[in-house]
GROMACS .gro file of C-alpha atoms in nm:
model
  287
    1UNK     CA    1   0.000   0.000   0.000
    2UNK     CA    2   0.284   0.240   0.084
    3UNK     CA    3   0.452   0.164  -0.248
    4UNK     CA    4   0.127   0.222  -0.435
    5UNK     CA    5   0.066   0.551  -0.253
    6UNK     CA    6   0.415   0.677  -0.336
    7UNK     CA    7   0.352   0.609  -0.705
    8UNK     CA    8   0.037   0.819  -0.699
    9UNK     CA    9   0.224   1.100  -0.525
   10UNK     CA   10   0.493   1.097  -0.793
   11UNK     CA   11   0.215   1.117  -1.053
   12UNK     CA   12   0.024   1.397  -0.879
   13UNK     CA   13   0.283   1.630  -0.727
   14UNK     CA   14   0.469   1.724  -1.051
   15UNK     CA   15   0.137   1.800  -1.221
   16UNK     CA   16   0.031   2.009  -0.921
   17UNK     CA   17   0.358   2.206  -0.928
   18UNK     CA   18   0.323   2.278  -1.301
   19UNK     CA   19  -0.042   2.379  -1.260
   20UNK     CA   20   0.042   2.609  -0.970
   21UNK     CA   21   0.340   2.766  -1.149
   22UNK     CA   22   0.169   2.833  -1.481
   23UNK     CA   23  -0.194   2.886  -1.374
   24UNK     CA   24  -0.253   2.961  -1.007
   25UNK     CA   25   0.052   3.181  -0.949
   26UNK     CA   26  -0.010   3.408  -1.252
   27UNK     CA   27  -0.374   3.437  -1.147
   28UNK     CA   28  -0.272   3.547  -0.799
   29UNK     CA   29  -0.024   3.794  -0.946
   30UNK     CA   30  -0.299   3.934  -1.164
   31UNK     CA   31  -0.525   3.987  -0.862
   32UNK     CA   32  -0.235   4.161  -0.687
   33UNK     CA   33  -0.169   4.397  -0.979
   34UNK     CA   34  -0.539   4.483  -1.003
   35UNK     CA   35  -0.498   4.687  -0.685
   36UNK     CA   36  -0.211   4.892  -0.831
   37UNK     CA   37  -0.152   5.139  -1.114
   38UNK     CA   38   0.098   4.910  -1.288
   39UNK     CA   39   0.119   4.969  -1.665
   40UNK     CA   40   0.315   4.654  -1.748
   41UNK     CA   41   0.662   4.780  -1.670
   42UNK     CA   42   0.840   5.017  -1.433
   43UNK     CA   43   0.736   5.117  -1.085
   44UNK     CA   44   0.386   5.106  -0.947
   45UNK     CA   45   0.193   5.202  -0.635
   46UNK     CA   46  -0.119   5.069  -0.466
   47UNK     CA   47  -0.448   5.238  -0.550
   48UNK     CA   48  -0.685   5.011  -0.360
   49UNK     CA   49  -1.021   4.953  -0.528
   50UNK     CA   50  -0.984   5.249  -0.766
   51UNK     CA   51  -0.962   5.026  -1.076
   52UNK     CA   52  -1.275   4.837  -0.977
   53UNK     CA   53  -1.466   5.159  -0.907
   54UNK     CA   54  -1.364   5.306  -1.242
   55UNK     CA   55  -1.500   4.996  -1.415
   56UNK     CA   56  -1.849   5.087  -1.296
   57UNK     CA   57  -1.833   5.411  -1.496
   58UNK     CA   58  -1.659   5.270  -1.802
   59UNK     CA   59  -1.903   5.282  -2.095
   60UNK     CA   60  -1.670   5.090  -2.325
   61UNK     CA   61  -1.646   4.802  -2.078
   62UNK     CA   62  -2.025   4.805  -2.033
   63UNK     CA   63  -2.078   4.781  -2.410
   64UNK     CA   64  -1.825   4.497  -2.428
   65UNK     CA   65  -2.010   4.306  -2.156
   66UNK     CA   66  -2.344   4.356  -2.335
   67UNK     CA   67  -2.201   4.232  -2.666
   68UNK     CA   68  -2.032   3.934  -2.499
   69UNK     CA   69  -2.349   3.823  -2.319
   70UNK     CA   70  -2.562   3.868  -2.632
   71UNK     CA   71  -2.316   3.675  -2.843
   72UNK     CA   72  -2.271   3.395  -2.588
   73UNK     CA   73  -2.643   3.342  -2.528
   74UNK     CA   74  -2.743   3.344  -2.896
   75UNK     CA   75  -2.453   3.124  -3.007
   76UNK     CA   76  -2.501   2.874  -2.723
   77UNK     CA   77  -2.869   2.829  -2.811
   78UNK     CA   78  -2.804   2.790  -3.185
   79UNK     CA   79  -2.508   2.554  -3.140
   80UNK     CA   80  -2.691   2.323  -2.903
   81UNK     CA   81  -3.011   2.307  -3.105
   82UNK     CA   82  -2.825   2.246  -3.430
   83UNK     CA   83  -2.585   1.996  -3.273
   84UNK     CA   84  -2.867   1.797  -3.114
   85UNK     CA   85  -3.057   1.779  -3.444
   86UNK     CA   86  -2.749   1.667  -3.635
   87UNK     CA   87  -2.661   1.415  -3.363
   88UNK     CA   88  -3.011   1.266  -3.384
   89UNK     CA   89  -2.966   1.227  -3.758
   90UNK     CA   90  -2.621   1.073  -3.725
   91UNK     CA   91  -2.746   0.834  -3.457
   92UNK     CA   92  -3.019   0.695  -3.684
   93UNK     CA   93  -2.978   0.404  -3.921
   94UNK     CA   94  -2.833   0.577  -4.227
   95UNK     CA   95  -2.559   0.483  -4.467
   96UNK     CA   96  -2.210   0.636  -4.436
   97UNK     CA   97  -2.292   0.772  -4.090
   98UNK     CA   98  -1.931   0.725  -3.973
   99UNK     CA   99  -1.814   0.933  -4.268
  100UNK     CA  100  -2.067   1.204  -4.186
  101UNK     CA  101  -1.953   1.205  -3.824
  102UNK     CA  102  -1.595   1.266  -3.932
  103UNK     CA  103  -1.699   1.542  -4.173
  104UNK     CA  104  -1.899   1.727  -3.907
  105UNK     CA  105  -1.607   1.709  -3.662
  106UNK     CA  106  -1.347   1.847  -3.906
  107UNK     CA  107  -1.430   2.220  -3.845
  108UNK     CA  108  -1.353   2.179  -3.474
  109UNK     CA  109  -1.003   2.052  -3.558
  110UNK     CA  110  -0.910   2.346  -3.783
  111UNK     CA  111  -0.726   2.656  -3.665
  112UNK     CA  112  -0.983   2.919  -3.588
  113UNK     CA  113  -0.753   3.201  -3.704
  114UNK     CA  114  -0.707   3.044  -4.047
  115UNK     CA  115  -1.078   2.967  -4.077
  116UNK     CA  116  -1.161   3.318  -3.957
  117UNK     CA  117  -0.958   3.479  -4.235
  118UNK     CA  118  -1.130   3.252  -4.489
  119UNK     CA  119  -1.474   3.353  -4.355
  120UNK     CA  120  -1.362   3.715  -4.366
  121UNK     CA  121  -1.292   3.677  -4.737
  122UNK     CA  122  -1.627   3.502  -4.789
  123UNK     CA  123  -1.826   3.775  -4.610
  124UNK     CA  124  -1.628   4.058  -4.771
  125UNK     CA  125  -1.612   3.947  -5.135
  126UNK     CA  126  -1.786   3.621  -5.225
  127UNK     CA  127  -2.129   3.672  -5.064
  128UNK     CA  128  -2.167   4.039  -5.176
  129UNK     CA  129  -2.074   3.945  -5.534
  130UNK     CA  130  -2.318   3.654  -5.528
  131UNK     CA  131  -2.589   3.875  -5.380
  132UNK     CA  132  -2.536   4.139  -5.651
  133UNK     CA  133  -2.557   3.881  -5.929
  134UNK     CA  134  -2.876   3.732  -5.786
  135UNK     CA  135  -3.029   4.071  -5.713
  136UNK     CA  136  -3.061   4.003  -5.338
  137UNK     CA  137  -3.002   4.335  -5.166
  138UNK     CA  138  -2.945   4.200  -4.817
  139UNK     CA  139  -2.660   3.980  -4.941
  140UNK     CA  140  -2.499   4.239  -5.167
  141UNK     CA  141  -2.335   4.422  -4.878
  142UNK     CA  142  -2.057   4.312  -4.646
  143UNK     CA  143  -2.222   4.251  -4.308
  144UNK     CA  144  -1.885   4.280  -4.134
  145UNK     CA  145  -1.885   4.651  -4.221
  146UNK     CA  146  -2.229   4.705  -4.068
  147UNK     CA  147  -2.229   4.793  -3.699
  148UNK     CA  148  -2.569   4.629  -3.648
  149UNK     CA  149  -2.498   4.307  -3.840
  150UNK     CA  150  -2.128   4.237  -3.790
  151UNK     CA  151  -2.195   4.028  -3.480
  152UNK     CA  152  -2.405   3.789  -3.691
  153UNK     CA  153  -2.095   3.704  -3.894
  154UNK     CA  154  -1.909   3.618  -3.574
  155UNK     CA  155  -2.201   3.399  -3.464
  156UNK     CA  156  -2.200   3.212  -3.797
  157UNK     CA  157  -1.826   3.145  -3.769
  158UNK     CA  158  -1.854   3.032  -3.405
  159UNK     CA  159  -2.146   2.799  -3.478
  160UNK     CA  160  -1.969   2.642  -3.778
  161UNK     CA  161  -1.648   2.592  -3.582
  162UNK     CA  162  -1.793   2.471  -3.251
  163UNK     CA  163  -2.079   2.241  -3.352
  164UNK     CA  164  -1.856   1.937  -3.411
  165UNK     CA  165  -1.758   1.905  -3.046
  166UNK     CA  166  -2.116   1.938  -2.927
  167UNK     CA  167  -2.234   1.686  -3.185
  168UNK     CA  168  -1.978   1.438  -3.056
  169UNK     CA  169  -2.100   1.478  -2.696
  170UNK     CA  170  -2.464   1.445  -2.793
  171UNK     CA  171  -2.383   1.132  -2.996
  172UNK     CA  172  -2.217   0.985  -2.688
  173UNK     CA  173  -2.531   1.055  -2.489
  174UNK     CA  174  -2.767   0.915  -2.750
  175UNK     CA  175  -2.573   0.590  -2.762
  176UNK     CA  176  -2.632   0.539  -2.388
  177UNK     CA  177  -3.010   0.524  -2.438
  178UNK     CA  178  -3.124   0.156  -2.446
  179UNK     CA  179  -3.296   0.050  -2.769
  180UNK     CA  180  -3.544  -0.152  -2.563
  181UNK     CA  181  -3.708   0.167  -2.443
  182UNK     CA  182  -3.786   0.274  -2.798
  183UNK     CA  183  -3.924  -0.070  -2.881
  184UNK     CA  184  -4.159  -0.056  -2.582
  185UNK     CA  185  -4.263   0.298  -2.677
  186UNK     CA  186  -4.346   0.185  -3.031
  187UNK     CA  187  -4.561  -0.095  -2.894
  188UNK     CA  188  -4.747   0.161  -2.683
  189UNK     CA  189  -4.808   0.369  -2.995
  190UNK     CA  190  -4.570   0.655  -2.923
  191UNK     CA  191  -4.461   0.856  -3.229
  192UNK     CA  192  -4.111   0.997  -3.290
  193UNK     CA  193  -4.182   1.324  -3.109
  194UNK     CA  194  -4.314   1.155  -2.795
  195UNK     CA  195  -4.021   0.913  -2.798
  196UNK     CA  196  -3.784   1.208  -2.806
  197UNK     CA  197  -3.978   1.406  -2.547
  198UNK     CA  198  -4.027   1.129  -2.289
  199UNK     CA  199  -3.725   0.902  -2.351
  200UNK     CA  200  -3.440   1.061  -2.542
  201UNK     CA  201  -3.439   1.412  -2.401
  202UNK     CA  202  -3.467   1.315  -2.032
  203UNK     CA  203  -3.197   1.047  -2.060
  204UNK     CA  204  -2.945   1.273  -2.233
  205UNK     CA  205  -3.006   1.556  -1.984
  206UNK     CA  206  -2.655   1.521  -1.829
  207UNK     CA  207  -2.499   1.563  -2.173
  208UNK     CA  208  -2.718   1.866  -2.234
  209UNK     CA  209  -2.587   2.015  -1.909
  210UNK     CA  210  -2.225   1.957  -2.008
  211UNK     CA  211  -2.277   2.102  -2.355
  212UNK     CA  212  -2.456   2.415  -2.239
  213UNK     CA  213  -2.208   2.493  -1.961
  214UNK     CA  214  -1.903   2.435  -2.179
  215UNK     CA  215  -2.053   2.627  -2.471
  216UNK     CA  216  -2.153   2.926  -2.263
  217UNK     CA  217  -1.815   2.939  -2.091
  218UNK     CA  218  -1.629   2.919  -2.420
  219UNK     CA  219  -1.840   3.179  -2.597
  220UNK     CA  220  -1.818   3.421  -2.304
  221UNK     CA  221  -1.441   3.414  -2.351
  222UNK     CA  222  -1.457   3.452  -2.729
  223UNK     CA  223  -1.138   3.602  -2.872
  224UNK     CA  224  -0.994   3.421  -3.175
  225UNK     CA  225  -1.316   3.441  -3.377
  226UNK     CA  226  -1.339   3.817  -3.336
  227UNK     CA  227  -0.969   3.880  -3.383
  228UNK     CA  228  -0.965   3.691  -3.714
  229UNK     CA  229  -1.298   3.819  -3.844
  230UNK     CA  230  -1.355   4.179  -3.732
  231UNK     CA  231  -1.084   4.271  -3.479
  232UNK     CA  232  -1.361   4.426  -3.271
  233UNK     CA  233  -1.497   4.643  -3.550
  234UNK     CA  234  -1.658   4.818  -3.711
  235UNK     CA  235  -1.576   5.072  -3.445
  236UNK     CA  236  -1.622   4.873  -3.126
  237UNK     CA  237  -1.941   4.695  -3.231
  238UNK     CA  238  -1.795   4.344  -3.188
  239UNK     CA  239  -1.549   4.408  -2.908
  240UNK     CA  240  -1.573   4.132  -2.648
  241UNK     CA  241  -1.447   4.147  -2.291
  242UNK     CA  242  -1.140   3.935  -2.366
  243UNK     CA  243  -1.053   4.150  -2.667
  244UNK     CA  244  -1.096   4.466  -2.460
  245UNK     CA  245  -0.870   4.325  -2.190
  246UNK     CA  246  -0.609   4.233  -2.451
  247UNK     CA  247  -0.618   4.566  -2.634
  248UNK     CA  248  -0.624   4.779  -2.322
  249UNK     CA  249  -0.394   4.570  -2.106
  250UNK     CA  250  -0.118   4.479  -2.350
  251UNK     CA  251  -0.145   4.757  -2.608
  252UNK     CA  252  -0.315   5.047  -2.433
  253UNK     CA  253  -0.109   5.092  -2.116
  254UNK     CA  254  -0.395   4.980  -1.891
  255UNK     CA  255  -0.239   4.665  -1.751
  256UNK     CA  256  -0.362   4.699  -1.393
  257UNK     CA  257  -0.700   4.841  -1.495
  258UNK     CA  258  -0.772   4.562  -1.742
  259UNK     CA  259  -0.641   4.307  -1.492
  260UNK     CA  260  -0.913   4.429  -1.256
  261UNK     CA  261  -1.157   4.387  -1.546
  262UNK     CA  262  -1.029   4.032  -1.593
  263UNK     CA  263  -1.080   3.953  -1.224
  264UNK     CA  264  -1.438   4.079  -1.239
  265UNK     CA  265  -1.499   3.882  -1.556
  266UNK     CA  266  -1.357   3.568  -1.394
  267UNK     CA  267  -1.614   3.587  -1.115
  268UNK     CA  268  -1.891   3.663  -1.364
  269UNK     CA  269  -1.806   3.351  -1.567
  270UNK     CA  270  -1.784   3.139  -1.251
  271UNK     CA  271  -2.118   3.270  -1.126
  272UNK     CA  272  -2.290   3.198  -1.458
  273UNK     CA  273  -2.138   2.849  -1.477
  274UNK     CA  274  -2.244   2.759  -1.123
  275UNK     CA  275  -2.593   2.899  -1.185
  276UNK     CA  276  -2.626   2.690  -1.501
  277UNK     CA  277  -2.508   2.377  -1.321
  278UNK     CA  278  -2.752   2.430  -1.036
  279UNK     CA  279  -3.052   2.486  -1.265
  280UNK     CA  280  -2.972   2.215  -1.519
  281UNK     CA  281  -2.874   1.951  -1.264
  282UNK     CA  282  -3.198   2.018  -1.076
  283UNK     CA  283  -3.382   1.942  -1.398
  284UNK     CA  284  -3.188   1.614  -1.425
  285UNK     CA  285  -3.298   1.516  -1.074
  286UNK     CA  286  -3.660   1.601  -1.161
  287UNK     CA  287  -3.644   1.356  -1.450
   0.00000   0.00000   0.00000
C-alpha cells in the first residue's frame, strides 16, 4: 500500500507544481496587480479599489459586456439546437454515418484564425458578389462593415467551428439510451416526437448540461473568432471582454486596470457556470 501511494504522489505532485506555477501563481499575481496602477513595466503604487470603481463608470467596458453576453447566449442556443438535431440524424440508421460524423467534426479541428480569415474573405467578397448577381439586396453588402450586423458574422463562424464538439458529446449521450425503451414505446403507440420528449431528451439531460455549460463558458471568452474576423470592429461593435482586456492591457497601457476587469470577468463567468449547473442539474434530478 505504501509503495502504491508513493507512485500516486509521484504522478500527482509534478502536475500540481506545473499547474500552480503556470496557472494559479499568474492568477494570484494578476489579482495583486489589479490593486495597483501598474502599466506593465516600471514602478507602481497601490491604489486600492480604484480600478474596480472606475469599471463601474466605463461605458466601453459596459458595451463589451453587453455584446459578450448577447453573443454567448445566442450562439449557445443555436449551437446546441443544431448539434442535437445533427446528432439525432447521425445516430439513426443511415448509410455512411461514420463518414458524416468525421466530416462534421473536421471544423472543430481546424485553426480558428485560419478559418476566420477565410470567412472574412467570404463575407467581404464572395457573398456580396453573389448577392449582386442574384439581385438580393441584403446579401450584396458586407455585413462585417455594418455595426448592427457584424456580430451575426461572428455567430456564424462560431457555430460552424464549434458544432462538431457538441455533436460528438450528444452522440455519446444518445448511444447510452437503451434501444429496448424505444421498442416498448413503439408498442405503446408513441410517435417519434413523444419518444424524443419522454425518452431521449430526459436520458441525455446530463450531456445537455455539459454542452450548455461548456458552450456558454467558451463563448463568453470569445477572442480568436473576433480577432480573425472583425478585430472588434466596425468601431467597437464586436469588441468582447477578452478583446478589450487584450487591447487595453497589453497595447493600451492599462495593464492593472484591465487586470481588474479580468478579475471581475472571472467571477462573472464562474457565477454563470455555477448557476447553469444548479438549474440544469436540478432538472436532471426532476427527471
